[in-house]
CSV table of C-alpha atoms in Angstrom, one decimal:
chain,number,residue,atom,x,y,z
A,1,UNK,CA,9.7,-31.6,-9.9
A,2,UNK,CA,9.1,-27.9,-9.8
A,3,UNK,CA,7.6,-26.3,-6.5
A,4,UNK,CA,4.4,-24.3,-7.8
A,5,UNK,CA,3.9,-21.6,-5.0
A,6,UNK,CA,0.6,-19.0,-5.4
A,7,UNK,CA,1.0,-16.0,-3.5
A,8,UNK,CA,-2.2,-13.9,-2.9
A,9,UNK,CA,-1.7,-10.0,-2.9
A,10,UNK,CA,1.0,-8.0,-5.2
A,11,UNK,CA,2.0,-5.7,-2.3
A,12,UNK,CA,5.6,-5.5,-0.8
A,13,UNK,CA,5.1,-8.7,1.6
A,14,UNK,CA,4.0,-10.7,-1.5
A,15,UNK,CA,7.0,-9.5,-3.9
A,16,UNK,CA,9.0,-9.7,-1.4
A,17,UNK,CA,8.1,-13.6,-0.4
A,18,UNK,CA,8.3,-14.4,-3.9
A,19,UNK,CA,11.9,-12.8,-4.3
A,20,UNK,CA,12.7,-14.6,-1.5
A,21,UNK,CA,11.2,-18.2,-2.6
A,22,UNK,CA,13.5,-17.5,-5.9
A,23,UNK,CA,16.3,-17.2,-4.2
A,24,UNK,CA,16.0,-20.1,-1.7
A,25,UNK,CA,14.7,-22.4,-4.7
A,26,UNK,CA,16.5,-21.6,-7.4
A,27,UNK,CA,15.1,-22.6,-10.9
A,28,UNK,CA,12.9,-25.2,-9.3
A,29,UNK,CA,9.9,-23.5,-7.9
A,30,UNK,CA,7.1,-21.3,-9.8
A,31,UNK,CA,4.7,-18.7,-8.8
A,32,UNK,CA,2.2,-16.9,-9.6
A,33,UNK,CA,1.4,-13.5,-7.8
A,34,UNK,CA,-2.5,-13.2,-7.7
A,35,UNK,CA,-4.2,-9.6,-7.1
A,36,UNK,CA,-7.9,-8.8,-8.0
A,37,UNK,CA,-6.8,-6.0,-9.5
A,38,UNK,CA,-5.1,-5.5,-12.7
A,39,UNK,CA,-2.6,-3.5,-10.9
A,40,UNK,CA,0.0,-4.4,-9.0
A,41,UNK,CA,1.7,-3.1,-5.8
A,42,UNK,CA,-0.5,-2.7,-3.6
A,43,UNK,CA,0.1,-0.3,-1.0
A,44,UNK,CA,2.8,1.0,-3.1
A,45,UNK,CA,0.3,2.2,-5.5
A,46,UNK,CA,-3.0,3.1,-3.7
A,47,UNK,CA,-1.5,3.8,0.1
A,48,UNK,CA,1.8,5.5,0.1
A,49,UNK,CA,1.0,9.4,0.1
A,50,UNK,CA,1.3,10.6,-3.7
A,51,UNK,CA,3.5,13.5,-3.2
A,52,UNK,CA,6.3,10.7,-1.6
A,53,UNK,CA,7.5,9.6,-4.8
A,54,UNK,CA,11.0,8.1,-3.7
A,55,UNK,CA,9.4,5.9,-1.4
A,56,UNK,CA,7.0,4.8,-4.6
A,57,UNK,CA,10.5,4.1,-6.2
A,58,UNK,CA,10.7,0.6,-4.4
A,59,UNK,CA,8.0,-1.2,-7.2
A,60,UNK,CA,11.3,-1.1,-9.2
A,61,UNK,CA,12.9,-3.3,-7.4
A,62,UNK,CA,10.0,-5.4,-7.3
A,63,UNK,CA,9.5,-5.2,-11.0
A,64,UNK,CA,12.7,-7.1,-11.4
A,65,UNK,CA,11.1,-9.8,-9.6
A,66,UNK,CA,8.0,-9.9,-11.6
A,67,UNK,CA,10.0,-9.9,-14.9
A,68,UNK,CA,11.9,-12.6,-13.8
A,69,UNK,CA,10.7,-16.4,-15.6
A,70,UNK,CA,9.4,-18.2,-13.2
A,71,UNK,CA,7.5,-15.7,-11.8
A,72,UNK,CA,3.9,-14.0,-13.0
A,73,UNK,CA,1.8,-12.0,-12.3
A,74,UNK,CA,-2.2,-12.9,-12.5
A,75,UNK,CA,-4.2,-9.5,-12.4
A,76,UNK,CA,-7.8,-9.2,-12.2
A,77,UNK,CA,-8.2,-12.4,-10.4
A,78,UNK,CA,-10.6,-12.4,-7.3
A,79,UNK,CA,-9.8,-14.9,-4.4
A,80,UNK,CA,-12.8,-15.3,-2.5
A,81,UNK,CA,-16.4,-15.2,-2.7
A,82,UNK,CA,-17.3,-14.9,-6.5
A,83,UNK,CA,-14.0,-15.5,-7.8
A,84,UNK,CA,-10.9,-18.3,-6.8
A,85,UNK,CA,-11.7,-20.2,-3.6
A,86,UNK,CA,-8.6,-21.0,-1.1
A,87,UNK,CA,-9.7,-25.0,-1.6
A,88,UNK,CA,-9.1,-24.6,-5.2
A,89,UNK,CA,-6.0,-22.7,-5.3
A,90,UNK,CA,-4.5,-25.3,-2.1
A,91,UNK,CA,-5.6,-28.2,-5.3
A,92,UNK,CA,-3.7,-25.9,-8.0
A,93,UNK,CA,-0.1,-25.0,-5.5
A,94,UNK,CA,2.1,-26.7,-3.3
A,95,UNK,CA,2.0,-23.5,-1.6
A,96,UNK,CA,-0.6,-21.2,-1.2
A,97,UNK,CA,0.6,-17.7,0.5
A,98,UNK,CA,-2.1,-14.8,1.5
A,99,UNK,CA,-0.3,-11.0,1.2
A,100,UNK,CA,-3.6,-9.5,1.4
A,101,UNK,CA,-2.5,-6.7,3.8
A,102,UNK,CA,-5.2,-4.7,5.5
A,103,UNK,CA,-7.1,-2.6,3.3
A,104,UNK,CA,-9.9,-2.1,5.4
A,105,UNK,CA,-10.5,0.4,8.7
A,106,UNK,CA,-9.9,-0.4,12.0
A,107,UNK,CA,-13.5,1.0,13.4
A,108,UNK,CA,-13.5,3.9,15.8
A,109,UNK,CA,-16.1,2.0,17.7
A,110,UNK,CA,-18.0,4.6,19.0
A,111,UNK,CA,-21.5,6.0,18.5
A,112,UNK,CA,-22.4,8.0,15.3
A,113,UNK,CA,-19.1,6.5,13.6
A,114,UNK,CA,-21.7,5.7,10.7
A,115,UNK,CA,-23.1,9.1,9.9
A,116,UNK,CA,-21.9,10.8,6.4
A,117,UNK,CA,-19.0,12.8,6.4
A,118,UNK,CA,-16.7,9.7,8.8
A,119,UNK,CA,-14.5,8.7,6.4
A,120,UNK,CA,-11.9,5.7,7.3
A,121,UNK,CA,-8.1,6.3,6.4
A,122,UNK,CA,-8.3,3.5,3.7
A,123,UNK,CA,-11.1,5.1,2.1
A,124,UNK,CA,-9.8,9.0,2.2
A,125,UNK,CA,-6.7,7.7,1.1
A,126,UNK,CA,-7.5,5.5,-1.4
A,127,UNK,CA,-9.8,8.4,-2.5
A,128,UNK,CA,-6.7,10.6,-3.5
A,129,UNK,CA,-4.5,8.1,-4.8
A,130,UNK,CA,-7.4,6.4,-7.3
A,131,UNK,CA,-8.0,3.4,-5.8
A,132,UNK,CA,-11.2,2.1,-8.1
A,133,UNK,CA,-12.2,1.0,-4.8
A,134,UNK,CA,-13.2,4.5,-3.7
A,135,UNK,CA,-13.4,6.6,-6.8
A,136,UNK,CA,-16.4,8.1,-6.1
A,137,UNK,CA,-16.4,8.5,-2.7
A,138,UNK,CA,-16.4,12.9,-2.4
A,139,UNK,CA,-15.3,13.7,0.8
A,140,UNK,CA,-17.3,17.3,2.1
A,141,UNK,CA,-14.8,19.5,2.0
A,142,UNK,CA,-17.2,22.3,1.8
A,143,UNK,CA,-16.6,21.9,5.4
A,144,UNK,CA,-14.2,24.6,7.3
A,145,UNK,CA,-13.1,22.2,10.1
A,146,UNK,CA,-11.7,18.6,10.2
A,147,UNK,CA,-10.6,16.0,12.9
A,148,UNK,CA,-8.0,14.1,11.5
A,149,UNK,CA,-8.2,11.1,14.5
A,150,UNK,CA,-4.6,9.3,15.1
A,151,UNK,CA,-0.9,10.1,16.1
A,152,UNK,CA,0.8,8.1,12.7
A,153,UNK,CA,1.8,8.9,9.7
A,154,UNK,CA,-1.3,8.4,7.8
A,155,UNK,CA,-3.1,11.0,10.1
A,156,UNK,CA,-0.6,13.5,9.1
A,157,UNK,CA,-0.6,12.1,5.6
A,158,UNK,CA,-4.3,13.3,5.5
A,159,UNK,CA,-3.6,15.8,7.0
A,160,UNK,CA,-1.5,17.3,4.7
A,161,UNK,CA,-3.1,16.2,1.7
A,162,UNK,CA,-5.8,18.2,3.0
A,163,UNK,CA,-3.6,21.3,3.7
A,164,UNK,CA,-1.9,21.5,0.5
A,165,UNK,CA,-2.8,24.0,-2.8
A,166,UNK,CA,-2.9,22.5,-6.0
A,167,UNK,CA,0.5,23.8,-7.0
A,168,UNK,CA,2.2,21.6,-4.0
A,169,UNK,CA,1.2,18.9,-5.5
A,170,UNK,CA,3.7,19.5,-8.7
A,171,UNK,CA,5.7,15.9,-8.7
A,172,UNK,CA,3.2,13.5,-7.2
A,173,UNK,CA,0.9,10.7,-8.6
A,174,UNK,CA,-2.6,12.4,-6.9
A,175,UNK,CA,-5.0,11.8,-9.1
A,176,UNK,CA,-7.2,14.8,-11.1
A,177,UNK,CA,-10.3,13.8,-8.9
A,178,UNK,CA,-8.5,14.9,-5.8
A,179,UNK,CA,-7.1,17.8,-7.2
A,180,UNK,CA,-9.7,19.4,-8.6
A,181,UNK,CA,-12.0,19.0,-5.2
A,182,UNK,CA,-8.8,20.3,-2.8
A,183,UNK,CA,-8.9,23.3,-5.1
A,184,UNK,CA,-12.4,24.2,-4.3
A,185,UNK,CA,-12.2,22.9,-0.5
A,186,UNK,CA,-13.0,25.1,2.1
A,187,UNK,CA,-11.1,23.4,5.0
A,188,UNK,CA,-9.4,25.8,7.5
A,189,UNK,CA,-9.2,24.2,10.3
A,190,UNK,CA,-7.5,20.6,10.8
A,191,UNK,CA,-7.2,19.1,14.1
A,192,UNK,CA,-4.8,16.1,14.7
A,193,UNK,CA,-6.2,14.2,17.6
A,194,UNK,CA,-4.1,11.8,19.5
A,195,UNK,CA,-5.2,10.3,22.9
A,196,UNK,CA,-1.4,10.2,24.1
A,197,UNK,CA,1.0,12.7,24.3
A,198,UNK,CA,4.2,14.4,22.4
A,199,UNK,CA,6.5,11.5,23.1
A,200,UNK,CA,4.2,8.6,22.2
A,201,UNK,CA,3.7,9.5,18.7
A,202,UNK,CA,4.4,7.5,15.5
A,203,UNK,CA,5.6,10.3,13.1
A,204,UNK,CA,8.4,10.2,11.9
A,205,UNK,CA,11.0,13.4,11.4
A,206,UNK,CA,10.3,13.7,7.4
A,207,UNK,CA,6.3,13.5,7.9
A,208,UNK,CA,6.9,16.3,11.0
A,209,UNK,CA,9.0,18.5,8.9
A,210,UNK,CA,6.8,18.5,5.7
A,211,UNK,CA,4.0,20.3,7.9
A,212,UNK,CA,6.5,23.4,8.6
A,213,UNK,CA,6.9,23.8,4.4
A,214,UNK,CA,3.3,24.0,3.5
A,215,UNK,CA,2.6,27.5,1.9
A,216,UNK,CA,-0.9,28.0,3.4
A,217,UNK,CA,-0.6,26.2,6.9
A,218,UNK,CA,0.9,26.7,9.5
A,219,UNK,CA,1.2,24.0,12.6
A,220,UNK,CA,0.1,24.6,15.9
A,221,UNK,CA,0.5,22.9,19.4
A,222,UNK,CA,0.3,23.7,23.0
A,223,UNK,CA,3.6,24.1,24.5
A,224,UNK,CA,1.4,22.7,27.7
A,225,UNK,CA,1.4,19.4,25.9
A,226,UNK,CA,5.1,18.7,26.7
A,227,UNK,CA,6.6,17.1,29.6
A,228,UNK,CA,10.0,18.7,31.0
A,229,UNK,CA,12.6,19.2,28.1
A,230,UNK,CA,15.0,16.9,30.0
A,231,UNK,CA,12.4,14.4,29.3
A,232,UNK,CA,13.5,14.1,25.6
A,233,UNK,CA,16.8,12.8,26.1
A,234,UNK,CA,15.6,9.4,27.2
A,235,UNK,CA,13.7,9.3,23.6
A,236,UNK,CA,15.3,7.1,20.8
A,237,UNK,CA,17.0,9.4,18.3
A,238,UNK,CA,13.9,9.3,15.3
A,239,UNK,CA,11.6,10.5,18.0
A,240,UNK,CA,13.8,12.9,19.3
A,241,UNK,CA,13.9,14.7,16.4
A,242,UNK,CA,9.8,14.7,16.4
A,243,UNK,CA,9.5,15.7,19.3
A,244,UNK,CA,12.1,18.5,18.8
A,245,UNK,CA,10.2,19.6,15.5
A,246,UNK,CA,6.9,19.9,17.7
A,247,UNK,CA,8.5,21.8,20.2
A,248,UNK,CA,9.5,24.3,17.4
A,249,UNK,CA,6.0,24.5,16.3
A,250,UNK,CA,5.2,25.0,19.9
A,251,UNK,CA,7.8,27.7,20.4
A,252,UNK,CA,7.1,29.5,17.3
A,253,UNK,CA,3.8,30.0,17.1
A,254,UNK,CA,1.0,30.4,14.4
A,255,UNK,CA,2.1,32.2,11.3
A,256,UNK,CA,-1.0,34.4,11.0
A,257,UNK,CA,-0.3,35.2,7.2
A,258,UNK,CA,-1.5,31.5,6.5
A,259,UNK,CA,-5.5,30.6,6.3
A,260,UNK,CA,-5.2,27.3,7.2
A,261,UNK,CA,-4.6,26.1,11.3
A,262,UNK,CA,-3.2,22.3,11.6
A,263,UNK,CA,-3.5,21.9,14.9
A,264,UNK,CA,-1.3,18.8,16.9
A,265,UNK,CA,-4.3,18.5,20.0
A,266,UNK,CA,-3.1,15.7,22.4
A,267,UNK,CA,-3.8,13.9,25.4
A,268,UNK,CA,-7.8,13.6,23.5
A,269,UNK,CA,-10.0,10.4,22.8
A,270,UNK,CA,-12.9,10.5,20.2
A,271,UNK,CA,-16.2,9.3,22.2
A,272,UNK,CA,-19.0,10.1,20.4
A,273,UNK,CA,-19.6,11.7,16.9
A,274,UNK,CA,-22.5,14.1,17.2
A,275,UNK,CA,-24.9,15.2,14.3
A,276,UNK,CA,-28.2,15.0,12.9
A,277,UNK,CA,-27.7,13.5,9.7
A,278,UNK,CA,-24.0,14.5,9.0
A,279,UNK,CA,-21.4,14.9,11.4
A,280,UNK,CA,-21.2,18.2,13.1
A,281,UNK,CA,-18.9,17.7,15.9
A,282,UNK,CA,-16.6,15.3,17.6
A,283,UNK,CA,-17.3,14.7,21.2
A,284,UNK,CA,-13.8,13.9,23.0
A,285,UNK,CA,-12.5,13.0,26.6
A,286,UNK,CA,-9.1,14.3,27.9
A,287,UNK,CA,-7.0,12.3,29.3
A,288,UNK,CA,-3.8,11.8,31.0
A,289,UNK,CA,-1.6,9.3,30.9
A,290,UNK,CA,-0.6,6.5,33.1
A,291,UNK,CA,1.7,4.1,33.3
A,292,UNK,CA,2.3,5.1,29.8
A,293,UNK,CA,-1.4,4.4,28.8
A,294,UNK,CA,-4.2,7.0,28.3
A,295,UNK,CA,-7.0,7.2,30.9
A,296,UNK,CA,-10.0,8.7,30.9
A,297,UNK,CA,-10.2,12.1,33.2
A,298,UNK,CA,-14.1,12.9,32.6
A,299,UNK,CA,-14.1,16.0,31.1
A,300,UNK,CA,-15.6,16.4,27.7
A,301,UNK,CA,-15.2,18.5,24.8
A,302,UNK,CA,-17.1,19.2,21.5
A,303,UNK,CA,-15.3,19.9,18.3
A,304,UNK,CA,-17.4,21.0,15.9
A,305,UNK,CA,-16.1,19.6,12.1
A,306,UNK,CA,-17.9,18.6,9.0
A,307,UNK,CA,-15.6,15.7,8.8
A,308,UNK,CA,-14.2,13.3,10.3
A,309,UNK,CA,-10.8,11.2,9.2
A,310,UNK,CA,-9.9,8.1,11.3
A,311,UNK,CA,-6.4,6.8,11.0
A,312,UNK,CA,-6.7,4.4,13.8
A,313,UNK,CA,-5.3,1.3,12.4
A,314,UNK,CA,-6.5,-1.4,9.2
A,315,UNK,CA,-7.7,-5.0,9.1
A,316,UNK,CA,-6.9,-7.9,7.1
A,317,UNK,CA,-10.1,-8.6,4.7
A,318,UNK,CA,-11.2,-12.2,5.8
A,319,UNK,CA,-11.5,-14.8,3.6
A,320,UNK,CA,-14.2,-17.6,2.8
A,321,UNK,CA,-12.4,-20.8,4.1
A,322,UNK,CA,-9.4,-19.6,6.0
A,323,UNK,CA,-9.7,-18.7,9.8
A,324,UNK,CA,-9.4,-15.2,11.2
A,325,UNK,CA,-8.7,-13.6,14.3
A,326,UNK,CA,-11.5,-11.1,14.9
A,327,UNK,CA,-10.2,-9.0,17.3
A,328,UNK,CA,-6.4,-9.1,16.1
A,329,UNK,CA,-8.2,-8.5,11.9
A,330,UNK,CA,-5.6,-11.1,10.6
A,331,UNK,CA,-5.6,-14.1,9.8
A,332,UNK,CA,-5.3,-17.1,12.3
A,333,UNK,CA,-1.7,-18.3,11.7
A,334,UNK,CA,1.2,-20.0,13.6
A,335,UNK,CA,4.4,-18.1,12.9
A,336,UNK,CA,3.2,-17.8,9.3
A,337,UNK,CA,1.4,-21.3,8.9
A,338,UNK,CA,-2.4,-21.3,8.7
A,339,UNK,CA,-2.8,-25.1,7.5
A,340,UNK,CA,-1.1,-27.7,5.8
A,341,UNK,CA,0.0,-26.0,2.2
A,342,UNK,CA,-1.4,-22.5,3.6
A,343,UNK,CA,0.5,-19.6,5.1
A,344,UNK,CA,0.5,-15.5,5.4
A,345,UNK,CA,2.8,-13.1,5.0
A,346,UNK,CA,3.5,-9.2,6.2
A,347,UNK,CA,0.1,-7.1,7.8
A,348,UNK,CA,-1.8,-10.4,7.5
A,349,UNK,CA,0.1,-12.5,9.2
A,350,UNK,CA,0.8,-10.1,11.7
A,351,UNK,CA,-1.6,-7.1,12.0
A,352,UNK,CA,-1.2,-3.7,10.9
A,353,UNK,CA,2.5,-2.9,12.0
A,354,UNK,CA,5.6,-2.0,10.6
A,355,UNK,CA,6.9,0.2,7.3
A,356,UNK,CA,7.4,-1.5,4.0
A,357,UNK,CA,10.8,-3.2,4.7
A,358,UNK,CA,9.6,-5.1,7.7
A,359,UNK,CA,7.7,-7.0,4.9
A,360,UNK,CA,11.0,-8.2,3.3
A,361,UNK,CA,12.6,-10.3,6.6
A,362,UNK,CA,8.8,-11.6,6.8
A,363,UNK,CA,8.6,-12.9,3.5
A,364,UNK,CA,12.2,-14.7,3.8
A,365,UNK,CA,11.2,-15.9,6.8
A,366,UNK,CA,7.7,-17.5,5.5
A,367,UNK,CA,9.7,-18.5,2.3
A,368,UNK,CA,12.0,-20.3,4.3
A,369,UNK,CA,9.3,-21.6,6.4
A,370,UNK,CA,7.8,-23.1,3.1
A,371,UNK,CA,10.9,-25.1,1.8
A,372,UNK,CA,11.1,-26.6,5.5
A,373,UNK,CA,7.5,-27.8,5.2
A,374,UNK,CA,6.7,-28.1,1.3
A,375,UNK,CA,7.7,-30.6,-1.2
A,376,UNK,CA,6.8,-30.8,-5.0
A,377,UNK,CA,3.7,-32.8,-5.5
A,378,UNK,CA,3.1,-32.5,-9.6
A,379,UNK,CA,0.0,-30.3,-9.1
A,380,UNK,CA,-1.2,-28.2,-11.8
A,381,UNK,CA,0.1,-24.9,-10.6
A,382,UNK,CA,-0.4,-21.9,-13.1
A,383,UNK,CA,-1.9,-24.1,-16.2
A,384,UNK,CA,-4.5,-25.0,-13.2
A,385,UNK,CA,-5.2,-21.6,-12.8
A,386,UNK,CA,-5.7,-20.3,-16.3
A,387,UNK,CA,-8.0,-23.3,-17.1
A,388,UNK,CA,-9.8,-22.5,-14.2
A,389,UNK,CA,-10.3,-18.5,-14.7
A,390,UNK,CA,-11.0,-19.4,-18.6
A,391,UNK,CA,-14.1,-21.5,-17.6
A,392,UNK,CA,-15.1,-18.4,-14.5
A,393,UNK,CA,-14.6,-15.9,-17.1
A,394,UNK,CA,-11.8,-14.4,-15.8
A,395,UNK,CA,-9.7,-12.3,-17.6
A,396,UNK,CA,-6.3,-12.5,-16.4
A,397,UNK,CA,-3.9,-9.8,-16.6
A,398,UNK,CA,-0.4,-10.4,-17.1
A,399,UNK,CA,2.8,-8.0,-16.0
A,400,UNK,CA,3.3,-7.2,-19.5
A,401,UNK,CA,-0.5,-6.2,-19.3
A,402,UNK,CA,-0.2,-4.0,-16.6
A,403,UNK,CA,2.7,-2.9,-18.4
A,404,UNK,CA,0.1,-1.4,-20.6
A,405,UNK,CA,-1.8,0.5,-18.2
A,406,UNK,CA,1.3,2.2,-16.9
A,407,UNK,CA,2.5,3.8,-20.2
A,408,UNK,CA,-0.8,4.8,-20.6
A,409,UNK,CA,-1.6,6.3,-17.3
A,410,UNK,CA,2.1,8.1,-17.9
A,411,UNK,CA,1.3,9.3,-21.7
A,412,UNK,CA,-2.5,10.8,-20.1
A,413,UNK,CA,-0.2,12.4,-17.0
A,414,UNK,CA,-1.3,17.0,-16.6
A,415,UNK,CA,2.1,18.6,-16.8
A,416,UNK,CA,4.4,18.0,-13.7
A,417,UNK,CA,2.8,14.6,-12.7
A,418,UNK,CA,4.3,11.3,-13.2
A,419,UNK,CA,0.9,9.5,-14.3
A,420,UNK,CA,-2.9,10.4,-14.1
A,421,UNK,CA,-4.1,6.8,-13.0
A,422,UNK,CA,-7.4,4.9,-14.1
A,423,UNK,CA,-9.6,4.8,-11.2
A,424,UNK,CA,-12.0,2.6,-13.2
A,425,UNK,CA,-11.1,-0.7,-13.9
A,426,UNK,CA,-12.6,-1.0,-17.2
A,427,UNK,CA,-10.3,1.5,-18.2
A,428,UNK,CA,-7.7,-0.4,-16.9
A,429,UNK,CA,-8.7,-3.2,-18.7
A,430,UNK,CA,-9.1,-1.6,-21.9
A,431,UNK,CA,-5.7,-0.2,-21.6
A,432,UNK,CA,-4.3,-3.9,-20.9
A,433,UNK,CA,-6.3,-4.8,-23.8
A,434,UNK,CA,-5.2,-2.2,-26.3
């Protein structure tokens, strides 16, 4: 009989598991790839910074996957509270596998996070790159100063985004929404705040680089922030070249024919957002490191900002039914295996870590994990499913749907863009639907 696998989440960890149950299966296994979307990929789609199109390239390889028979797609399908339940889809599947990544913010846990003008990195992010999630969300950029909070890529991401002129954004999948409010922002001041120093970021060289190409901003960082140059040479080589890249910054100064300041401010830990109202300023700590960590030195400082961006980390949404680790925001698992017939896959399985191919030895690893534990047991599978969404009133959207949506969203693209993307989803639906 044929293995019927659900996988929950069209991201890279869930193409990437079901590429990986093909090829350990064969022609004897099915699956359907579930999103509550009718969109696929995920991250690849709503999280990877628009103006990074060659890393968007990957959903082709994933597209092969989802073209492939014995795989489909099921857009537009909530798992959850008000849509699928886990119990129902464990009676459907053999296998049930949650992909679900972490679309949510990691809180900055301290007091006034909730006053307008905080934005999470999820939301900011998925504000920019249409995420229907977030459409109207209209970030105060009438503001002249923002603290971008984190030492990752998405800070600088943001930061960037934020930096750019409309014209820079020639080649990239940002949506009109975005571009239009950039146009009109009056941001001049960005501050990167990391509670660590130079050598313990998480940039990478490309991210580094990008912010010494931007025509109206120009980086700035403390040469005090560095320890001995000697110091670098113990670095592995991708940090090296950060590192290296900051230290130019450093060395070079501000180019004062650029408006805007992006300014790299380490060894500083958000405490308190202050404002009556709205945020007006970000109250920080210094610190100083020890034995690699940052401690706490006493002394305070007030930045005053409009807005505040924190790129501190994502959680795994729970889920009605399956058991979650609070403090980790995944899901409780075992290598993989929540319960009998139940498993996870990529950021929740394991918690907000890694790039986009870390997801691929996950999902063969959790695919392999399956075949060890799972046999064919003549359940319904995706006739289950359908019969089940027909009498929710579920719509279901297939690949060839989405397929749809995209050559719409590419025949609607502004000159120079690849695609203006629906950030509605009845759009999306009536483009499936056409």
């Amino acid at each position: 009989m044929t293995l019927q696998i659900a996988i929950v989440g069209s991201g890279p960890a869930g193409y990437y598991t079901a590429e990986a149950a093909q090829k350990l299966n064969g022609g004897d296994v099915r699956i359907d790839i579930i999103d509550r979307l009718p969109t696929p990929f995920g991250l690849i789609r709503a999280g990877v910074a628009p103006d990074h199109q060659s890393i968007k390239a990957v959903s082709r390889r994933y597209e092969k996957t989802a073209l492939s028979d014995n795989v489909r797609f099921a857009g537009n399908v909530p798992v959850g509270d008000g849509g699928i339940a886990i119990e129902d889809l464990l009676g459907l599947y053999d296998a049930v596998v949650l992909a679900t990544g972490a679309p949510t913010d990691r809180p900055l846990g301290v007091p006034g996070e909730n006053l307008p003008g905080v934005l999470g990195s999820a939301a900011f992010v998925g504000w920019y790159n249409g995420h229907p999630d977030f459409a109207d969300l209209a970030p105060p950029l009438e503001s002249e100063a923002v603290v971008v909070v984190g030492n990752g890529n998405v800070a600088i991401d943001c930061a960037r985004i934020l930096a750019k002129l409309p014209e820079e954004f020639e080649g990239a999948d940002i949506v009109q929404h975005a571009v239009d409010a950039l146009a009109v922002s009056q941001v001049k001041c960005i501050r990167i705040v990391g509670r660590r120093g130079p050598h313990q970021v998480s940039f990478t060289p490309k991210e580094v680089g990008e912010m010494g190409e931007l025509v109206r901003a120009t980086p700035i960082v403390d040469p005090a922030a560095f320890p001995p140059v000697e110091d670098d040479e113990a670095l592995e080589p991708g940090l090296r070249k950060v590192v290296t890249a900051l230290r130019g910054f450093a060395a070079a100064g501000p180019d004062l024919e650029k408006p805007v300041r992006v300014h790299f401010d380490f060894f500083l830990r958000p405490v308190a957002v202050l404002g009556e109202g709205r945020v007006e300023a970000l109250r920080l700590e210094r610190t100083r490191l020890v034995d690699g960590r940052a401690e706490g030195t006493g002394e305070m400082l007030d930045i005053p900002c409009g807005m505040v961006v924190s790129c501190i980390g994502y959680r795994t949404l729970p889920i009605a039914g399956v058991p979650y680790d609070e403090r980790g925001g995944r899901f409780v698992n075992d290598e993989g295996r929540i319960s009998p017939g139940l498993y996870c896959v990529g950021w929740a399985r394991r918690g907000a870590t890694g790039t986009i191919g870390t997801n691929r030895p996950d999902g063969f690893a959790i695919s392999e994990l399956i075949a060890s534990q799972v046999t064919s047991s003549g359940k319904a599978g995706r006739a289950g499913l359908d019969a089940l969404a027909a009498e929710k009133g579920i719509d279901i959207v297939t690949f060839r749907d989405w397929q749809k949506i995209d050559a719409a969203e590419v025949a609607r693209a502004r000159g120079g863009a690849p695609r203006e993307k629906f950030v509605l989803v009845d759009d999306m639906m009536s483009a499936a639907r056409s």
